[in-house]
């Protein structure tokens, strides 16, 4: 796995089933927001943007999703299909969510509240910003 994909593995207790725990220091930021994504149209591309400031961790609690991360220079991908493994979506990382299954249920925790202005949805603008950072 390259430097773009950074996974968080949450501790899991077998307890008549499994119980997975997310807390500091496993979550590397203060959580200001969380949201779920589910009942998606299968295989419809989601994401396709980056954030100026918001850092996030995406967990695929059920089903699977192929995450493609891009820092403006390199791309890497990973299939998420385990409820205790999350991928860090850092600020200024373009992310595509692909091959979403009908039963896929995703939980995303975020470092900032929702702000439309935090989104970069134009890939050319993203390339300009990230190349300026190098
Ligand atoms: C991300 C990936 C992983 C809100 O009103 N509040 C919110 O907190 C969020 C996250 C979304 N919305 C609205 C904005 C849109 O009208 O929900 C609608 C769907 O959002 P979007 O098209 O951005 O959904 P995704 O699945 O492409 O992206 C989402 C998050 O928006 C995004 O921040 O990183 O999941």
PDB file of N, CA and C in Angstrom, residues 43-118:
ATOM      1  N   UNK A  43     -23.418   0.953  -8.176  1.00  0.00           N
ATOM      2  CA  UNK A  43     -22.392   1.277  -9.172  1.00  0.00           C
ATOM      3  C   UNK A  43     -22.422   2.713  -9.696  1.00  0.00           C
ATOM      4  N   UNK A  44     -23.199   3.566  -9.052  1.00  0.00           N
ATOM      5  CA  UNK A  44     -23.190   4.982  -9.447  1.00  0.00           C
ATOM      6  C   UNK A  44     -22.013   5.657  -8.744  1.00  0.00           C
ATOM      7  N   UNK A  45     -21.217   6.415  -9.516  1.00  0.00           N
ATOM      8  CA  UNK A  45     -20.039   7.071  -8.939  1.00  0.00           C
ATOM      9  C   UNK A  45     -20.461   8.175  -7.961  1.00  0.00           C
ATOM     10  N   UNK A  46     -19.868   8.165  -6.772  1.00  0.00           N
ATOM     11  CA  UNK A  46     -20.115   9.244  -5.802  1.00  0.00           C
ATOM     12  C   UNK A  46     -18.777   9.902  -5.468  1.00  0.00           C
ATOM     13  N   UNK A  47     -18.829  10.950  -4.699  1.00  0.00           N
ATOM     14  CA  UNK A  47     -17.604  11.644  -4.308  1.00  0.00           C
ATOM     15  C   UNK A  47     -17.190  12.583  -5.422  1.00  0.00           C
ATOM     16  N   UNK A  48     -16.024  12.309  -6.026  1.00  0.00           N
ATOM     17  CA  UNK A  48     -15.481  13.142  -7.109  1.00  0.00           C
ATOM     18  C   UNK A  48     -15.335  14.591  -6.668  1.00  0.00           C
ATOM     19  N   UNK A  49     -14.652  14.753  -5.565  1.00  0.00           N
ATOM     20  CA  UNK A  49     -14.350  16.075  -5.052  1.00  0.00           C
ATOM     21  C   UNK A  49     -13.233  15.952  -4.009  1.00  0.00           C
ATOM     22  N   UNK A  50     -12.752  17.098  -3.573  1.00  0.00           N
ATOM     23  CA  UNK A  50     -11.815  17.157  -2.447  1.00  0.00           C
ATOM     24  C   UNK A  50     -12.335  18.240  -1.507  1.00  0.00           C
ATOM     25  N   UNK A  51     -11.727  18.329  -0.332  1.00  0.00           N
ATOM     26  CA  UNK A  51     -12.117  19.366   0.622  1.00  0.00           C
ATOM     27  C   UNK A  51     -10.928  20.269   0.921  1.00  0.00           C
ATOM     28  N   UNK A  52     -11.215  21.547   1.093  1.00  0.00           N
ATOM     29  CA  UNK A  52     -10.149  22.495   1.467  1.00  0.00           C
ATOM     30  C   UNK A  52      -9.628  22.188   2.865  1.00  0.00           C
ATOM     31  N   UNK A  53     -10.550  21.998   3.811  1.00  0.00           N
ATOM     32  CA  UNK A  53     -10.140  21.873   5.221  1.00  0.00           C
ATOM     33  C   UNK A  53     -10.560  20.564   5.869  1.00  0.00           C
ATOM     34  N   UNK A  54     -11.723  20.051   5.494  1.00  0.00           N
ATOM     35  CA  UNK A  54     -12.310  18.917   6.225  1.00  0.00           C
ATOM     36  C   UNK A  54     -11.491  17.647   6.079  1.00  0.00           C
ATOM     37  N   UNK A  55     -11.224  17.012   7.212  1.00  0.00           N
ATOM     38  CA  UNK A  55     -10.602  15.684   7.237  1.00  0.00           C
ATOM     39  C   UNK A  55     -11.698  14.693   7.604  1.00  0.00           C
ATOM     40  N   UNK A  56     -11.671  13.521   7.006  1.00  0.00           N
ATOM     41  CA  UNK A  56     -12.743  12.558   7.253  1.00  0.00           C
ATOM     42  C   UNK A  56     -12.177  11.148   7.346  1.00  0.00           C
ATOM     43  N   UNK A  57     -12.970  10.271   7.946  1.00  0.00           N
ATOM     44  CA  UNK A  57     -12.680   8.833   7.880  1.00  0.00           C
ATOM     45  C   UNK A  57     -13.956   8.155   7.425  1.00  0.00           C
ATOM     46  N   UNK A  58     -13.821   7.317   6.415  1.00  0.00           N
ATOM     47  CA  UNK A  58     -14.983   6.608   5.874  1.00  0.00           C
ATOM     48  C   UNK A  58     -14.877   5.131   6.245  1.00  0.00           C
ATOM     49  N   UNK A  59     -15.941   4.619   6.848  1.00  0.00           N
ATOM     50  CA  UNK A  59     -16.051   3.191   7.178  1.00  0.00           C
ATOM     51  C   UNK A  59     -17.147   2.590   6.315  1.00  0.00           C
ATOM     52  N   UNK A  60     -16.914   1.414   5.807  1.00  0.00           N
ATOM     53  CA  UNK A  60     -17.957   0.697   5.069  1.00  0.00           C
ATOM     54  C   UNK A  60     -18.497  -0.369   6.010  1.00  0.00           C
ATOM     55  N   UNK A  61     -19.624  -0.082   6.630  1.00  0.00           N
ATOM     56  CA  UNK A  61     -20.149  -0.966   7.675  1.00  0.00           C
ATOM     57  C   UNK A  61     -20.796  -2.222   7.098  1.00  0.00           C
ATOM     58  N   UNK A  62     -21.283  -2.119   5.877  1.00  0.00           N
ATOM     59  CA  UNK A  62     -21.871  -3.283   5.210  1.00  0.00           C
ATOM     60  C   UNK A  62     -21.636  -3.143   3.703  1.00  0.00           C
ATOM     61  N   UNK A  63     -21.494  -4.273   3.015  1.00  0.00           N
ATOM     62  CA  UNK A  63     -21.272  -4.231   1.573  1.00  0.00           C
ATOM     63  C   UNK A  63     -19.837  -3.848   1.255  1.00  0.00           C
ATOM     64  N   UNK A  64     -19.642  -3.192   0.140  1.00  0.00           N
ATOM     65  CA  UNK A  64     -18.279  -2.789  -0.216  1.00  0.00           C
ATOM     66  C   UNK A  64     -18.296  -1.546  -1.090  1.00  0.00           C
ATOM     67  N   UNK A  65     -17.158  -0.883  -1.095  1.00  0.00           N
ATOM     68  CA  UNK A  65     -16.963   0.309  -1.922  1.00  0.00           C
ATOM     69  C   UNK A  65     -15.478   0.358  -2.308  1.00  0.00           C
ATOM     70  N   UNK A  66     -15.232   0.729  -3.551  1.00  0.00           N
ATOM     71  CA  UNK A  66     -13.839   0.919  -3.996  1.00  0.00           C
ATOM     72  C   UNK A  66     -13.537   2.409  -3.934  1.00  0.00           C
ATOM     73  N   UNK A  67     -12.571   2.767  -3.103  1.00  0.00           N
ATOM     74  CA  UNK A  67     -12.204   4.172  -2.913  1.00  0.00           C
ATOM     75  C   UNK A  67     -10.956   4.467  -3.741  1.00  0.00           C
ATOM     76  N   UNK A  68     -11.035   5.517  -4.559  1.00  0.00           N
ATOM     77  CA  UNK A  68      -9.874   5.947  -5.345  1.00  0.00           C
ATOM     78  C   UNK A  68      -9.452   7.313  -4.811  1.00  0.00           C
ATOM     79  N   UNK A  69      -8.231   7.379  -4.306  1.00  0.00           N
ATOM     80  CA  UNK A  69      -7.707   8.615  -3.715  1.00  0.00           C
ATOM     81  C   UNK A  69      -6.635   9.194  -4.633  1.00  0.00           C
ATOM     82  N   UNK A  70      -6.598  10.520  -4.685  1.00  0.00           N
ATOM     83  CA  UNK A  70      -5.738  11.204  -5.647  1.00  0.00           C
ATOM     84  C   UNK A  70      -5.240  12.490  -4.972  1.00  0.00           C
ATOM     85  N   UNK A  71      -3.921  12.687  -4.944  1.00  0.00           N
ATOM     86  CA  UNK A  71      -3.393  13.917  -4.333  1.00  0.00           C
ATOM     87  C   UNK A  71      -3.002  14.960  -5.384  1.00  0.00           C
ATOM     88  N   UNK A  72      -3.436  14.721  -6.618  1.00  0.00           N
ATOM     89  CA  UNK A  72      -3.103  15.663  -7.687  1.00  0.00           C
ATOM     90  C   UNK A  72      -1.900  15.200  -8.468  1.00  0.00           C
ATOM     91  N   UNK A  73      -1.207  14.218  -7.924  1.00  0.00           N
ATOM     92  CA  UNK A  73      -0.008  13.709  -8.584  1.00  0.00           C
ATOM     93  C   UNK A  73      -0.112  12.186  -8.754  1.00  0.00           C
ATOM     94  N   UNK A  74      -0.529  11.523  -7.670  1.00  0.00           N
ATOM     95  CA  UNK A  74      -0.637  10.061  -7.682  1.00  0.00           C
ATOM     96  C   UNK A  74      -2.048   9.637  -7.300  1.00  0.00           C
ATOM     97  N   UNK A  75      -2.413   8.459  -7.809  1.00  0.00           N
ATOM     98  CA  UNK A  75      -3.726   7.861  -7.478  1.00  0.00           C
ATOM     99  C   UNK A  75      -3.490   6.503  -6.863  1.00  0.00           C
ATOM    100  N   UNK A  76      -4.304   6.178  -5.858  1.00  0.00           N
ATOM    101  CA  UNK A  76      -4.262   4.831  -5.283  1.00  0.00           C
ATOM    102  C   UNK A  76      -5.681   4.413  -4.951  1.00  0.00           C
ATOM    103  N   UNK A  77      -5.916   3.131  -4.931  1.00  0.00           N
ATOM    104  CA  UNK A  77      -7.275   2.685  -4.612  1.00  0.00           C
ATOM    105  C   UNK A  77      -7.273   1.526  -3.639  1.00  0.00           C
ATOM    106  N   UNK A  78      -8.411   1.390  -2.982  1.00  0.00           N
ATOM    107  CA  UNK A  78      -8.572   0.287  -2.028  1.00  0.00           C
ATOM    108  C   UNK A  78     -10.048  -0.093  -1.971  1.00  0.00           C
ATOM    109  N   UNK A  79     -10.302  -1.375  -1.773  1.00  0.00           N
ATOM    110  CA  UNK A  79     -11.680  -1.818  -1.568  1.00  0.00           C
ATOM    111  C   UNK A  79     -11.926  -1.908  -0.063  1.00  0.00           C
ATOM    112  N   UNK A  80     -12.937  -1.213   0.396  1.00  0.00           N
ATOM    113  CA  UNK A  80     -13.311  -1.270   1.816  1.00  0.00           C
ATOM    114  C   UNK A  80     -14.504  -2.209   1.955  1.00  0.00           C
ATOM    115  N   UNK A  81     -14.373  -3.194   2.814  1.00  0.00           N
ATOM    116  CA  UNK A  81     -15.488  -4.139   3.001  1.00  0.00           C
ATOM    117  C   UNK A  81     -15.509  -4.745   4.406  1.00  0.00           C
ATOM    118  N   UNK A  82     -14.836  -4.047   5.338  1.00  0.00           N
ATOM    119  CA  UNK A  82     -14.837  -4.555   6.720  1.00  0.00           C
ATOM    120  C   UNK A  82     -15.258  -3.419   7.652  1.00  0.00           C
ATOM    121  N   UNK A  83     -16.213  -3.671   8.561  1.00  0.00           N
ATOM    122  CA  UNK A  83     -16.772  -2.579   9.351  1.00  0.00           C
ATOM    123  C   UNK A  83     -15.802  -1.904  10.317  1.00  0.00           C
ATOM    124  N   UNK A  84     -14.706  -2.578  10.655  1.00  0.00           N
ATOM    125  CA  UNK A  84     -13.778  -1.976  11.627  1.00  0.00           C
ATOM    126  C   UNK A  84     -12.574  -1.301  10.950  1.00  0.00           C
ATOM    127  N   UNK A  85     -12.578  -1.260   9.622  1.00  0.00           N
ATOM    128  CA  UNK A  85     -11.453  -0.632   8.905  1.00  0.00           C
ATOM    129  C   UNK A  85     -11.954   0.602   8.162  1.00  0.00           C
ATOM    130  N   UNK A  86     -11.364   1.751   8.473  1.00  0.00           N
ATOM    131  CA  UNK A  86     -11.749   2.989   7.801  1.00  0.00           C
ATOM    132  C   UNK A  86     -10.582   3.550   7.016  1.00  0.00           C
ATOM    133  N   UNK A  87     -10.922   4.346   6.002  1.00  0.00           N
ATOM    134  CA  UNK A  87      -9.856   5.001   5.231  1.00  0.00           C
ATOM    135  C   UNK A  87      -9.887   6.498   5.540  1.00  0.00           C
ATOM    136  N   UNK A  88      -8.717   7.081   5.747  1.00  0.00           N
ATOM    137  CA  UNK A  88      -8.638   8.521   6.009  1.00  0.00           C
ATOM    138  C   UNK A  88      -8.755   9.271   4.691  1.00  0.00           C
ATOM    139  N   UNK A  89      -9.707  10.200   4.670  1.00  0.00           N
ATOM    140  CA  UNK A  89      -9.848  11.106   3.524  1.00  0.00           C
ATOM    141  C   UNK A  89      -9.350  12.462   4.013  1.00  0.00           C
ATOM    142  N   UNK A  90      -8.080  12.688   3.812  1.00  0.00           N
ATOM    143  CA  UNK A  90      -7.487  13.919   4.346  1.00  0.00           C
ATOM    144  C   UNK A  90      -7.934  15.113   3.507  1.00  0.00           C
ATOM    145  N   UNK A  91      -7.706  16.304   4.026  1.00  0.00           N
ATOM    146  CA  UNK A  91      -8.013  17.496   3.229  1.00  0.00           C
ATOM    147  C   UNK A  91      -7.146  17.470   1.964  1.00  0.00           C
ATOM    148  N   UNK A  92      -7.666  18.069   0.922  1.00  0.00           N
ATOM    149  CA  UNK A  92      -6.972  18.139  -0.370  1.00  0.00           C
ATOM    150  C   UNK A  92      -6.608  16.773  -0.951  1.00  0.00           C
ATOM    151  N   UNK A  93      -7.471  15.796  -0.681  1.00  0.00           N
ATOM    152  CA  UNK A  93      -7.363  14.500  -1.357  1.00  0.00           C
ATOM    153  C   UNK A  93      -8.649  14.297  -2.154  1.00  0.00           C
ATOM    154  N   UNK A  94      -8.484  14.233  -3.461  1.00  0.00           N
ATOM    155  CA  UNK A  94      -9.642  13.973  -4.331  1.00  0.00           C
ATOM    156  C   UNK A  94     -10.074  12.531  -4.105  1.00  0.00           C
ATOM    157  N   UNK A  95     -11.378  12.299  -3.908  1.00  0.00           N
ATOM    158  CA  UNK A  95     -11.814  10.911  -3.705  1.00  0.00           C
ATOM    159  C   UNK A  95     -13.039  10.563  -4.540  1.00  0.00           C
ATOM    160  N   UNK A  96     -12.938   9.388  -5.138  1.00  0.00           N
ATOM    161  CA  UNK A  96     -14.047   8.800  -5.884  1.00  0.00           C
ATOM    162  C   UNK A  96     -14.508   7.566  -5.126  1.00  0.00           C
ATOM    163  N   UNK A  97     -15.823   7.374  -5.070  1.00  0.00           N
ATOM    164  CA  UNK A  97     -16.399   6.181  -4.433  1.00  0.00           C
ATOM    165  C   UNK A  97     -17.052   5.369  -5.542  1.00  0.00           C
ATOM    166  N   UNK A  98     -16.488   4.190  -5.819  1.00  0.00           N
ATOM    167  CA  UNK A  98     -16.901   3.413  -6.992  1.00  0.00           C
ATOM    168  C   UNK A  98     -17.429   2.039  -6.572  1.00  0.00           C
ATOM    169  N   UNK A  99     -18.093   1.383  -7.518  1.00  0.00           N
ATOM    170  CA  UNK A  99     -18.554  -0.011  -7.354  1.00  0.00           C
ATOM    171  C   UNK A  99     -19.347  -0.201  -6.057  1.00  0.00           C
ATOM    172  N   UNK A 100     -20.172   0.773  -5.731  1.00  0.00           N
ATOM    173  CA  UNK A 100     -20.992   0.686  -4.509  1.00  0.00           C
ATOM    174  C   UNK A 100     -22.075  -0.373  -4.727  1.00  0.00           C
ATOM    175  N   UNK A 101     -22.231  -1.251  -3.764  1.00  0.00           N
ATOM    176  CA  UNK A 101     -23.214  -2.330  -3.871  1.00  0.00           C
ATOM    177  C   UNK A 101     -24.569  -1.865  -3.314  1.00  0.00           C
ATOM    178  N   UNK A 102     -25.605  -2.617  -3.634  1.00  0.00           N
ATOM    179  CA  UNK A 102     -26.961  -2.225  -3.207  1.00  0.00           C
ATOM    180  C   UNK A 102     -27.079  -2.176  -1.674  1.00  0.00           C
ATOM    181  N   UNK A 103     -26.373  -3.115  -0.999  1.00  0.00           N
ATOM    182  CA  UNK A 103     -26.504  -3.184   0.467  1.00  0.00           C
ATOM    183  C   UNK A 103     -25.420  -2.382   1.194  1.00  0.00           C
ATOM    184  N   UNK A 104     -24.626  -1.622   0.447  1.00  0.00           N
ATOM    185  CA  UNK A 104     -23.516  -0.893   1.077  1.00  0.00           C
ATOM    186  C   UNK A 104     -24.040   0.198   2.019  1.00  0.00           C
ATOM    187  N   UNK A 105     -23.433   0.234   3.206  1.00  0.00           N
ATOM    188  CA  UNK A 105     -23.813   1.218   4.229  1.00  0.00           C
ATOM    189  C   UNK A 105     -22.517   1.832   4.737  1.00  0.00           C
ATOM    190  N   UNK A 106     -22.346   3.135   4.504  1.00  0.00           N
ATOM    191  CA  UNK A 106     -21.094   3.786   4.879  1.00  0.00           C
ATOM    192  C   UNK A 106     -21.324   4.814   5.992  1.00  0.00           C
ATOM    193  N   UNK A 107     -20.384   4.863   6.892  1.00  0.00           N
ATOM    194  CA  UNK A 107     -20.389   5.875   7.958  1.00  0.00           C
ATOM    195  C   UNK A 107     -19.168   6.759   7.736  1.00  0.00           C
ATOM    196  N   UNK A 108     -19.399   8.081   7.730  1.00  0.00           N
ATOM    197  CA  UNK A 108     -18.284   9.017   7.559  1.00  0.00           C
ATOM    198  C   UNK A 108     -18.253   9.939   8.769  1.00  0.00           C
ATOM    199  N   UNK A 109     -17.062  10.071   9.378  1.00  0.00           N
ATOM    200  CA  UNK A 109     -16.905  11.028  10.466  1.00  0.00           C
ATOM    201  C   UNK A 109     -16.008  12.154   9.962  1.00  0.00           C
ATOM    202  N   UNK A 110     -16.329  13.356  10.399  1.00  0.00           N
ATOM    203  CA  UNK A 110     -15.686  14.524   9.787  1.00  0.00           C
ATOM    204  C   UNK A 110     -15.200  15.508  10.846  1.00  0.00           C
ATOM    205  N   UNK A 111     -14.139  16.222  10.489  1.00  0.00           N
ATOM    206  CA  UNK A 111     -13.508  17.174  11.414  1.00  0.00           C
ATOM    207  C   UNK A 111     -14.213  18.532  11.419  1.00  0.00           C
ATOM    208  N   UNK A 112     -15.071  18.789  10.436  1.00  0.00           N
ATOM    209  CA  UNK A 112     -15.732  20.086  10.327  1.00  0.00           C
ATOM    210  C   UNK A 112     -17.224  19.895  10.034  1.00  0.00           C
ATOM    211  N   UNK A 113     -18.008  20.893  10.394  1.00  0.00           N
ATOM    212  CA  UNK A 113     -19.424  20.905  10.029  1.00  0.00           C
ATOM    213  C   UNK A 113     -19.554  21.102   8.520  1.00  0.00           C
ATOM    214  N   UNK A 114     -20.739  20.815   8.010  1.00  0.00           N
ATOM    215  CA  UNK A 114     -20.958  20.922   6.559  1.00  0.00           C
ATOM    216  C   UNK A 114     -20.840  22.364   6.099  1.00  0.00           C
ATOM    217  N   UNK A 115     -20.083  22.549   5.028  1.00  0.00           N
ATOM    218  CA  UNK A 115     -19.940  23.864   4.423  1.00  0.00           C
ATOM    219  C   UNK A 115     -19.715  23.650   2.927  1.00  0.00           C
ATOM    220  N   UNK A 116     -20.686  24.089   2.163  1.00  0.00           N
ATOM    221  CA  UNK A 116     -20.629  23.910   0.703  1.00  0.00           C
ATOM    222  C   UNK A 116     -19.328  24.478   0.123  1.00  0.00           C
ATOM    223  N   UNK A 117     -18.840  25.569   0.745  1.00  0.00           N
ATOM    224  CA  UNK A 117     -17.644  26.245   0.208  1.00  0.00           C
ATOM    225  C   UNK A 117     -16.365  25.451   0.443  1.00  0.00           C
ATOM    226  N   UNK A 118     -16.452  24.424   1.295  1.00  0.00           N
ATOM    227  CA  UNK A 118     -15.260  23.609   1.573  1.00  0.00           C
ATOM    228  C   UNK A 118     -14.994  22.596   0.458  1.00  0.00           C
TER     229      UNK A 118
END
